[in-house]
Coordinates of C-alpha atoms in Angstrom, one line a residue:
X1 CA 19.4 34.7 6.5
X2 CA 15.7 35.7 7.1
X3 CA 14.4 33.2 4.1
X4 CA 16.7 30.5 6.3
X5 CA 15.2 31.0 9.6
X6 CA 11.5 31.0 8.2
X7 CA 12.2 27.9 6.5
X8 CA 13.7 26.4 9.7
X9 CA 10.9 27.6 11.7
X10 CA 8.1 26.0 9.0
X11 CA 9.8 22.3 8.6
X12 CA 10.6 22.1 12.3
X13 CA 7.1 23.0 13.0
X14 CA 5.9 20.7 10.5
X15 CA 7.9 17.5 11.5
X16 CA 7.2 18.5 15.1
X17 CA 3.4 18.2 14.3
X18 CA 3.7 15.1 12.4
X19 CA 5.6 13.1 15.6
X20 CA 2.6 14.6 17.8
X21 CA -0.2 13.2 15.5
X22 CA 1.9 10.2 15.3
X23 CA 1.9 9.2 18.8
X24 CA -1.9 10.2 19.2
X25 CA -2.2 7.8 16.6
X26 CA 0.1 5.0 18.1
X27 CA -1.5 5.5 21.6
X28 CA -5.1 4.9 20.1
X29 CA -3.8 2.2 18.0
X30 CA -4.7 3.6 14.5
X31 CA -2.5 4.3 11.5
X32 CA -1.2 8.1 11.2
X33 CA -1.9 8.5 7.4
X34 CA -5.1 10.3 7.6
X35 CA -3.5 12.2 10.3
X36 CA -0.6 13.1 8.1
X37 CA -3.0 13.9 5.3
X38 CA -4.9 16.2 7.1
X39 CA -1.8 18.1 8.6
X40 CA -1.2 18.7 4.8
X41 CA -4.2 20.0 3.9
X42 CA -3.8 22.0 7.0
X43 CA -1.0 23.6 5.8
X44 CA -1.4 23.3 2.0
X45 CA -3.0 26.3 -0.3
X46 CA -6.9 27.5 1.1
X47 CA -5.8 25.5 4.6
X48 CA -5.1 26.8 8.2
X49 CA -1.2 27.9 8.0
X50 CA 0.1 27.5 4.4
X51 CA 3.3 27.3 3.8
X52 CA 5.7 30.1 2.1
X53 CA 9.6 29.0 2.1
X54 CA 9.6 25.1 3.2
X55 CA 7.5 23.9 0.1
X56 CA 9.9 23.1 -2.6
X57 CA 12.2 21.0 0.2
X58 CA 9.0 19.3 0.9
X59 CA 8.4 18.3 -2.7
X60 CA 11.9 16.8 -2.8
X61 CA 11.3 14.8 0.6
X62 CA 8.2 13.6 -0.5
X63 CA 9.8 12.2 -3.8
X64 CA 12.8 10.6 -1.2
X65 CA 9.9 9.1 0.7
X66 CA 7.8 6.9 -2.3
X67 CA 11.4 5.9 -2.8
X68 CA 11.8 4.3 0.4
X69 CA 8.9 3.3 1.1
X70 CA 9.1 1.0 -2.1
X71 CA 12.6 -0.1 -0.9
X72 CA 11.5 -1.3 2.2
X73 CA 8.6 -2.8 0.6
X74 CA 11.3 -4.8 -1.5
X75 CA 13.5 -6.0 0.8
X76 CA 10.2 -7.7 2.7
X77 CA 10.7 -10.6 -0.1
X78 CA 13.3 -12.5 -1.6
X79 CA 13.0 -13.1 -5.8
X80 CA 12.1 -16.6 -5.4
X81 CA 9.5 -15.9 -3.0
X82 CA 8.2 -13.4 -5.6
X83 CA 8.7 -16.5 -8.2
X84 CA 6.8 -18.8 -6.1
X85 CA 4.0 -16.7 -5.7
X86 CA 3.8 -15.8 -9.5
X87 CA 3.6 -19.2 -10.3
X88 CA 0.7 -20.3 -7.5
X89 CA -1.5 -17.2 -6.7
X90 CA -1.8 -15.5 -9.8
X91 CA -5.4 -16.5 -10.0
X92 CA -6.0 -14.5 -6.8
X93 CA -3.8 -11.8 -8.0
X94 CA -6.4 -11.4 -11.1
X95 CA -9.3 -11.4 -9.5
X96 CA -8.0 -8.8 -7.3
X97 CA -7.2 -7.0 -10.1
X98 CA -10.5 -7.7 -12.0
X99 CA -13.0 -6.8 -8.6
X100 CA -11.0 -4.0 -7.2
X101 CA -9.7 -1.8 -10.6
X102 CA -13.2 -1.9 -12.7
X103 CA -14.5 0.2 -9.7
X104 CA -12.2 3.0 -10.0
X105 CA -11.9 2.9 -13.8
X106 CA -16.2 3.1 -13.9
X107 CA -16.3 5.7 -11.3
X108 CA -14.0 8.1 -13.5
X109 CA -15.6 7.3 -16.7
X110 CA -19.2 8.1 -15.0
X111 CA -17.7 11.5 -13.8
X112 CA -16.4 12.4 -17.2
X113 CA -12.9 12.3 -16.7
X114 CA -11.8 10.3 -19.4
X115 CA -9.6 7.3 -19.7
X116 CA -6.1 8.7 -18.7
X117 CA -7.7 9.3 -15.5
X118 CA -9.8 6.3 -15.3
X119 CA -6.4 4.3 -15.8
X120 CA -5.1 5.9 -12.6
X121 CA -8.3 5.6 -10.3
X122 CA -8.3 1.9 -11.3
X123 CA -5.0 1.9 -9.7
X124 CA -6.2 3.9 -6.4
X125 CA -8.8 1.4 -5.9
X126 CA -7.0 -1.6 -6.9
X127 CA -3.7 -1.0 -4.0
X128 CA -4.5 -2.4 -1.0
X129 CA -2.0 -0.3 1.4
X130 CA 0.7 -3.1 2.5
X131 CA 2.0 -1.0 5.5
X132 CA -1.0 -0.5 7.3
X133 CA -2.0 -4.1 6.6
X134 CA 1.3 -5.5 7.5
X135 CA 0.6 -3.2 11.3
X136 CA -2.6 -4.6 11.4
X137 CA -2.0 -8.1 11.6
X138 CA 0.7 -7.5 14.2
X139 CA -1.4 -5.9 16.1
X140 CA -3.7 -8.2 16.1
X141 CA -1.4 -10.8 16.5
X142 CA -2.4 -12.5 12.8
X143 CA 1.0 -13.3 11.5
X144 CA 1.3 -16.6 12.3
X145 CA -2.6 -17.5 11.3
X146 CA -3.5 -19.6 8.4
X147 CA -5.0 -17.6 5.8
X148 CA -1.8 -14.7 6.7
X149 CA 0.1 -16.7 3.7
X150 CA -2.9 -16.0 1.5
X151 CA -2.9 -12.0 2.3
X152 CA 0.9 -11.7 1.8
X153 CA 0.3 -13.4 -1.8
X154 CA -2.2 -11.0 -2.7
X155 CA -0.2 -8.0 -1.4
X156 CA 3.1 -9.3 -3.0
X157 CA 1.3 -9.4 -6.2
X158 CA 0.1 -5.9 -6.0
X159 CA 3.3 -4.9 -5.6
X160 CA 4.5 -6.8 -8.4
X161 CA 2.1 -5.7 -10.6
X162 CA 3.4 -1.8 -9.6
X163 CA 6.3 -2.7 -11.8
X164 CA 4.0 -3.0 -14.8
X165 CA 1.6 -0.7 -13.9
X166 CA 3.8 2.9 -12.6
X167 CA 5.6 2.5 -16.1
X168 CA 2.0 2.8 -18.2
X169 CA 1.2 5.7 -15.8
X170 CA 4.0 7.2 -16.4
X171 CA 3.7 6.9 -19.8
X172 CA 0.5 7.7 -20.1
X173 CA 0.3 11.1 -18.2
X174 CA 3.3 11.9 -19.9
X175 CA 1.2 12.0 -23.5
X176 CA 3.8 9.9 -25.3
X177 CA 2.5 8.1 -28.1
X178 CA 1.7 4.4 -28.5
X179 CA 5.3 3.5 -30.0
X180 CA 7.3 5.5 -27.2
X181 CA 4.7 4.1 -24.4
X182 CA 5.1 0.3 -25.4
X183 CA 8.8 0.9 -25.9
X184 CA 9.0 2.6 -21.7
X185 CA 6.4 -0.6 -20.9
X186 CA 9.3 -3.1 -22.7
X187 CA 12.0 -1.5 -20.8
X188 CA 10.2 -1.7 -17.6
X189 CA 9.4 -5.4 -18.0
X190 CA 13.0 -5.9 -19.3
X191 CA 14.5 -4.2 -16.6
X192 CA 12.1 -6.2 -13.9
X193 CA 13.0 -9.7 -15.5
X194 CA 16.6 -8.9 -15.7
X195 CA 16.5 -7.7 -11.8
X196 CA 14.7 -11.0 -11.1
X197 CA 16.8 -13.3 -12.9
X198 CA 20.3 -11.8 -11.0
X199 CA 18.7 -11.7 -7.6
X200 CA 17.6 -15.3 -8.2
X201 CA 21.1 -16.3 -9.6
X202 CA 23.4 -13.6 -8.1
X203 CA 21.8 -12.2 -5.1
X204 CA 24.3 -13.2 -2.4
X205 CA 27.1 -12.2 -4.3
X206 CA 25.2 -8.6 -4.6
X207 CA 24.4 -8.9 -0.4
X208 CA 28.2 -10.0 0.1
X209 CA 29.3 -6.8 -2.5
X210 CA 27.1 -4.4 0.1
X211 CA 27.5 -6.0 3.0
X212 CA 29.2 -4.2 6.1
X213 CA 29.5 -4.2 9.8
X214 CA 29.6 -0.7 10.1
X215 CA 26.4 0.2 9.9
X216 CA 27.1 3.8 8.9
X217 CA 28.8 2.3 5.9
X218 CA 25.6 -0.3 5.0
X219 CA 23.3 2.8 5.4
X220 CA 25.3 4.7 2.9
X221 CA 25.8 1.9 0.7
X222 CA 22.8 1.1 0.4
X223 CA 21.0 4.6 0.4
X224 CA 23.1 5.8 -2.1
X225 CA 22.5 2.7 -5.1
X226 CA 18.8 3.2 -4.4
X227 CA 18.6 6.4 -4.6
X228 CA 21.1 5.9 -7.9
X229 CA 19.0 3.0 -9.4
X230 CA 16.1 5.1 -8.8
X231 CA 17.6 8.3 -11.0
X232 CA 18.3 6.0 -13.6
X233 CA 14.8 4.3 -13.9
X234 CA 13.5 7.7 -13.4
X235 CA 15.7 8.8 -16.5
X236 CA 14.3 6.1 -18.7
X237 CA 10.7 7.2 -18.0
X238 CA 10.0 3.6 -16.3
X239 CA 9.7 4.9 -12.6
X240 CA 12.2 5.5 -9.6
X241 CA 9.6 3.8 -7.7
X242 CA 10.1 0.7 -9.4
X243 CA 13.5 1.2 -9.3
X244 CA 14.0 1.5 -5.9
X245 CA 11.6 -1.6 -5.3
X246 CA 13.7 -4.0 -7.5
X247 CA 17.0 -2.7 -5.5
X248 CA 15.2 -4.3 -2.5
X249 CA 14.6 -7.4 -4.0
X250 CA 18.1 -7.8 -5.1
X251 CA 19.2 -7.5 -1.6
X252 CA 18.6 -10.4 0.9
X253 CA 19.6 -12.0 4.0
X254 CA 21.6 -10.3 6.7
X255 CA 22.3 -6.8 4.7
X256 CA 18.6 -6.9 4.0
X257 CA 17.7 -7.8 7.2
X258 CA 20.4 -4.9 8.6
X259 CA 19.0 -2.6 5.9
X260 CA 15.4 -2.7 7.0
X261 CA 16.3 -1.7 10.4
X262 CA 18.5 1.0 9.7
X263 CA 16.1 2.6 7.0
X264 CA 13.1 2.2 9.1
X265 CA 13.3 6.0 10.7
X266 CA 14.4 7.7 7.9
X267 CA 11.4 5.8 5.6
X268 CA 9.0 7.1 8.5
X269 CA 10.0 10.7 8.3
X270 CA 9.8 10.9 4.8
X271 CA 6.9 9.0 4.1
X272 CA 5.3 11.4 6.6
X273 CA 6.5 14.2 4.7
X274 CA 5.0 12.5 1.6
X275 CA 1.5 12.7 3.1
X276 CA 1.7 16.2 3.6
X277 CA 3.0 17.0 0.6
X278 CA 0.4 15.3 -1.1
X279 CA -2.2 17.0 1.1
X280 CA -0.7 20.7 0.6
X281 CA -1.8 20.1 -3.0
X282 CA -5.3 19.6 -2.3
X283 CA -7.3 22.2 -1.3
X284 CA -9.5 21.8 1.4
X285 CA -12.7 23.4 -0.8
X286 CA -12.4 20.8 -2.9
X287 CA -13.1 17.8 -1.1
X288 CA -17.0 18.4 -0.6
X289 CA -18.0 18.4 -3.5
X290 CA -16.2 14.5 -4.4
X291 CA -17.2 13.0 -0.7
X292 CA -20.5 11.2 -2.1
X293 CA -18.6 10.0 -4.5
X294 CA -15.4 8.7 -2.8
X295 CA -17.9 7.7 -0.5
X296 CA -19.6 5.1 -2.7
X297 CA -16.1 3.8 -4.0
X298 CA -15.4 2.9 -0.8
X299 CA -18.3 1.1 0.2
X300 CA -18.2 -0.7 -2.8
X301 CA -14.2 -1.3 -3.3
X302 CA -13.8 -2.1 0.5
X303 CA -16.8 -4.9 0.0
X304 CA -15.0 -6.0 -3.4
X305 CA -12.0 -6.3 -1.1
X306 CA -13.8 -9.0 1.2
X307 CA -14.7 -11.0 -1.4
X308 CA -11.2 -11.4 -3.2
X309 CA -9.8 -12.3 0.0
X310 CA -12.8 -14.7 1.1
X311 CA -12.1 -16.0 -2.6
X312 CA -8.6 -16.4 -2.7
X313 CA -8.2 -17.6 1.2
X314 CA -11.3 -20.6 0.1
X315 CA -8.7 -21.8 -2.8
X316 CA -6.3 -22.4 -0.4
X317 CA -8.3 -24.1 1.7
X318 CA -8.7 -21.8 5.2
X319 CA -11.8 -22.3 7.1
X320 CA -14.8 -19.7 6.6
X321 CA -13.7 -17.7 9.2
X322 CA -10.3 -17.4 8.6
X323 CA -11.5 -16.7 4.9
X324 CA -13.4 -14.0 6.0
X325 CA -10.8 -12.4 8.3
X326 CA -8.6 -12.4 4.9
X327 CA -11.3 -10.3 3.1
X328 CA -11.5 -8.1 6.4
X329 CA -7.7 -7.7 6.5
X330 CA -7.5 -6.6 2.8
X331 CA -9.7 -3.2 2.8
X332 CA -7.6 -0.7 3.9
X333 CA -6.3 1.3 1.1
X334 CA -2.8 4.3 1.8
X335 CA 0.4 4.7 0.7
X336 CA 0.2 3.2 -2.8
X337 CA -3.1 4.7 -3.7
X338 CA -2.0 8.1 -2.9
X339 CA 1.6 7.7 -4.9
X340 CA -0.5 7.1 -8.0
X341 CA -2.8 10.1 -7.4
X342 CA 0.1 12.2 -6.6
X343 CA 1.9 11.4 -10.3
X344 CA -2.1 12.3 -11.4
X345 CA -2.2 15.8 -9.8
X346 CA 1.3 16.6 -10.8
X347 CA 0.7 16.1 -14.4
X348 CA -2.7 18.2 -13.6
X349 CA -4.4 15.5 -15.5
X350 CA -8.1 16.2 -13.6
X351 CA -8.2 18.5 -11.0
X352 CA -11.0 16.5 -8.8
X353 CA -8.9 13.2 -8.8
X354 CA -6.8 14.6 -6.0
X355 CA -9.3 15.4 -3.9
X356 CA -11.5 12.4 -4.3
X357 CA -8.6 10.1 -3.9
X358 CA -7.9 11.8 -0.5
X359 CA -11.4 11.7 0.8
X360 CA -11.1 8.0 -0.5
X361 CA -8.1 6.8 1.5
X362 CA -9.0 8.7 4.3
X363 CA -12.2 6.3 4.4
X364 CA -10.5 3.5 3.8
X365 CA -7.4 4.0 5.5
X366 CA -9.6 4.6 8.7
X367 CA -11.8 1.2 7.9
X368 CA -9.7 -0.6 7.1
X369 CA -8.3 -1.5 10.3
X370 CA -12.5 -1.8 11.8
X371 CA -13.1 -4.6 8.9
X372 CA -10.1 -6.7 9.7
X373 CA -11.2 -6.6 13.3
X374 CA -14.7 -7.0 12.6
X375 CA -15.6 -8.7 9.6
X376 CA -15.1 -12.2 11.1
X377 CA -17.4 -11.2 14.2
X378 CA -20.0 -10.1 12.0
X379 CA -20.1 -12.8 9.8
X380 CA -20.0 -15.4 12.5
X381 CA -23.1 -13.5 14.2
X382 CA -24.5 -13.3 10.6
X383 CA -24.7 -16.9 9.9
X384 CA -25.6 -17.9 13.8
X385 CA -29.1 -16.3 13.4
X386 CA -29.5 -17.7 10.2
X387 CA -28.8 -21.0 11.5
X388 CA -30.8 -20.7 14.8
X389 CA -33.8 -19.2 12.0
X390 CA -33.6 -22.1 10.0
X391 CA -33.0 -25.2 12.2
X392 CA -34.1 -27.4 9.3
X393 CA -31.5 -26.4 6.8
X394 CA -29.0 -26.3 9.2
X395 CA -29.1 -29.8 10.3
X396 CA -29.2 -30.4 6.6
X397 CA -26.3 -28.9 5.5
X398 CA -24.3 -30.6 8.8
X399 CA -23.6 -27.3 9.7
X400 CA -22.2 -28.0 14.0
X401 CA -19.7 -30.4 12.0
X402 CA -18.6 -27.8 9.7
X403 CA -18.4 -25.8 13.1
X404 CA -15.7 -27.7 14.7
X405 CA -13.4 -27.4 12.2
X406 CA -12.7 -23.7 12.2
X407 CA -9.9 -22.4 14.2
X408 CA -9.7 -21.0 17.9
X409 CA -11.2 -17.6 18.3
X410 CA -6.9 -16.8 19.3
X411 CA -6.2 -18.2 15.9
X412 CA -4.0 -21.2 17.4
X413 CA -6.0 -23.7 15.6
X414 CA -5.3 -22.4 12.4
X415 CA -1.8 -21.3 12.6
X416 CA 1.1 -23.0 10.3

C-alpha cells in the first residue's frame, strides 16, 4: 500500500510538472522538449529529486510514447503521397542525407567511439524533428507558402527513410551478425513495401474495416492494432516504431482524420513522458564535459540544414527568400534524434552518446524555431549591404528585377 501511494505521489507529481512547463512553454511560444528533457534530468540519477518507485512505469510509457508519436506521424500522409514524393524529391532526400549524417558519423569517429556509434549519431544529426517543424510553420502562419511543399518532402522522406534505418540500428546494437542483420534489413523493407502496396490498393477497405462513429470504439480500434502491429515488428527485430508508422499509413481519410484527433492527448502525455525518461538516464555530470562538442555539431549540422533546404527549395523553383526560409525552417532537431539515442543508451553502446545527443537537441531544439524566423531576415539584410556596397555589380547582375519577383514579406505572393 505504501509502494502504491509513493508511486502515485511521484507520477502525479511528474505529469503535473510536465503540464506546468508545458504551458510556460505555449505562453512564450517555444516547444516544451527541452523543457521536458530537463524535468528528466531533474529527476533522473545525480539530479534534483530522483525517482524510487515510478521508474519502471516510466520506461513502459516512454516506449507507448515513440509508438504514437510515429503513428501520428503516419497518418499525416497517405501511401501515394509517400509514392509521389519517392519518385520526385529523392534527390533532396539524398542530399539531406549526405550533408546532415556525415556530421554526426565524423564527430563520433573523431571522439573514438567507433562505428556502431557513429551509425547512430549520423542518425541524430540527420532527423530534422517534424513536430516542432510542423508547429513552427503554423505558427508562423507558413503552411500555405510556396517552398512549405518542399519542407514536407524533405520531412516525409526522413521519415521514410526511419523504416530503413531503425531496422540497421536495431540490428546493429543488437551485435547480430551480417547474415542475421541483412535478413532483419530484408524483412523490414519487405514488410514496408508490402504495407505500401495494400494501403495503395486496399486502403479504404482497411479505413471502412476500422471505421466507427463511436469514437470510444475508433480509439480502441485503432489503439489496440498499433500497439499489436508494433509487438509484432518489435518481435521480428525490425522495430515497433516502424511498425506503428506503417499502421498510420494504412489508415486514411475520415478514420485517419478521426484518429489524429482522438490520439492527439494521449500522444502528448506520453511523448512527454518519453522525454523524461530519456533524461532520467542521463546524468546531469555528464553533460559538461560533451557541450563543446555538441556544440560544434550544432553549428555545423544546423548550417548543413540551410543549405539542403536552400538547395532543394532552388530545384523547385521558390524564390531566394522563400529558399532560404526552407533552410531556416529545417534546423530544429527533437523527437526523432532522441528515439535513436535512446535505443543507443539502452544497449549501453557509449556512455557519452546520451549525453551529447541531449545537449545537442537541446541546442537545436531551442534554434531551431530562431532560424526559421530569422534566417530569411538575415539573409535579405545580408545581401542588401552587399548590394548597396557594390552598386556596380548589382546593376550588372539586374538584381532590383530579380527583386520583384520574390514574394510578400506575409508570404501571399508565394502561396499555392
Amino acid at each position: 500500500m505504501h509502494s502504491s501511494a509513493v508511486f502515485l505521489i511521484e507520477f502525479g507529481a511528474i505529469i503535473l510538472a510536465l503540464g506546468l512547463l508545458g504551458r510556460f512553454a505555449g505562453r512564450f511560444q517555444f516547444s516544451p522538449i527541452p523543457l521536458y528533457l530537463l524535468a528528466g534530468l531533474a529527476f533522473g540519477k545525480g539530479g534534483l529529486l530522483p525517482l524510487g518507485t515510478s521508474e519502471e512505469f516510466v520506461a513502459i510509457g516512454a516506449e507507448i510514447g515513440v509508438i504514437l508519436l510515429l503513428l501520428m506521424l503516419g497518418l499525416e500522409y497517405t501511401a501515394s503521397d509517400l509514392v509521389s514524393n519517392l519518385k520526385t524529391q529523392y534527390p533532396a532526400g539524398l542530399v539531406d542525407f549526405t550533408l546532415n549524417a556525415l556530421p554526426g558519423a565524423a564527430m563520433a569517429l573523431l571522439l573514438g567511439w567507433g562505428p556502431v556509434a557513429a551509425v547512430v549519431l549520423a542518425g541524430v544529426t540527420w532527423i530534422s524533428s517534424s513536430g516542432v517543424i510542423a508547429k513552427v510553420m503554423g505558427d508562423l502562419g507558413r503552411l500555405g507558402n510556396r517552398e512549405t511543399p518542399v519542407i514536407l518532402s524533405i520531412l516525409v522522406l526522413e521519415d521514410l527513410a526511419m523504416a530503413v534505418y531503425l531496422p540497421i540500428i536495431t540490428a546493429l546494437l543488437a551485435g547480430v551478425s551480417l547474415a542475421a542483420g541483412s535478413l532483419t534489413l530484408a524483412i523490414a523493407l519487405g514488410v514496408a513495401g508490402l504495407v505500401l502496396f495494400v494501403a495503395v490498393r486496399f486502403g479504404r477497405v482497411i479505413s471502412r474495416f476500422v471505421s466507427s462513429d463511436d469514437p470510444e470504439k475508433l480509439l480502441l480500434v485503432v489503439l489496440g492494432l498499433t500497439l499489436l502491429v508494433a509487438g509484432i515488428a518489435q518481435q521480428l527485430q525490425v522495430s515497433a516504431a516502424v511498425g506503428a508508422f506503417l499502421v498510420g499509413i494504412a489508415l486514411s481519410g475520415e478514420v485517419a482524420e478521426g484518429a489524429h484527433n482522438l490520439l492527439s492527448p494521449l500522444r502528448d502525455l506520453f511523448a512527454a513522458v518519453f522525454f523524461v525518461f530519456f533524461g532520467l538516464h542521463t546524468d546531469p555530470a555528464s553533460i559538461p564535459p560533451v557541450i563543446l562538442p555538441a556544440l560544434a555539431l550544432a553549428l555545423v549540422t544546423a548550417a548543413t540544414k540551410i543549405a539542403t533546404g536552400y538547395w532543394a527549395a532552388r530545384r523547385a523553383g521558390i524564390s531566394v527568400k522563400g529558399r532560404w526560409r526552407a533552410g531556416g525552417t529545417l534546423v530544429a532537431r527533437g523527437e526523432f534524434s532522441i528515439v535513436i539515442a535512446g535505443l543507443a543508451v539502452t544497449a549501453g553502446i557509449e556512455p557519452a552518446l546520451g549525453p551529447l545527443a541531449t545537449a545537442y537537441v537541446l541546442v537545436l531544439v531551442i534554434v531551431g524555431p530562431l532560424t526559421a524566423r530569422y534566417t530569411e531576415p538575415i539573409a535579405t539584410y545580408l545581401t542588401d549591404r552587399r548590394r548597396k556596397a557594390s552598386p556596380v555589380d548589382a546593376a550588372r547582375v539586374g538584381a532590383p528585377a530579380a527583386e520583384s519577383l520574390e514574394p510578400a514579406e506575409d508570404g501571399t505572393a508565394g502561396r499555392a
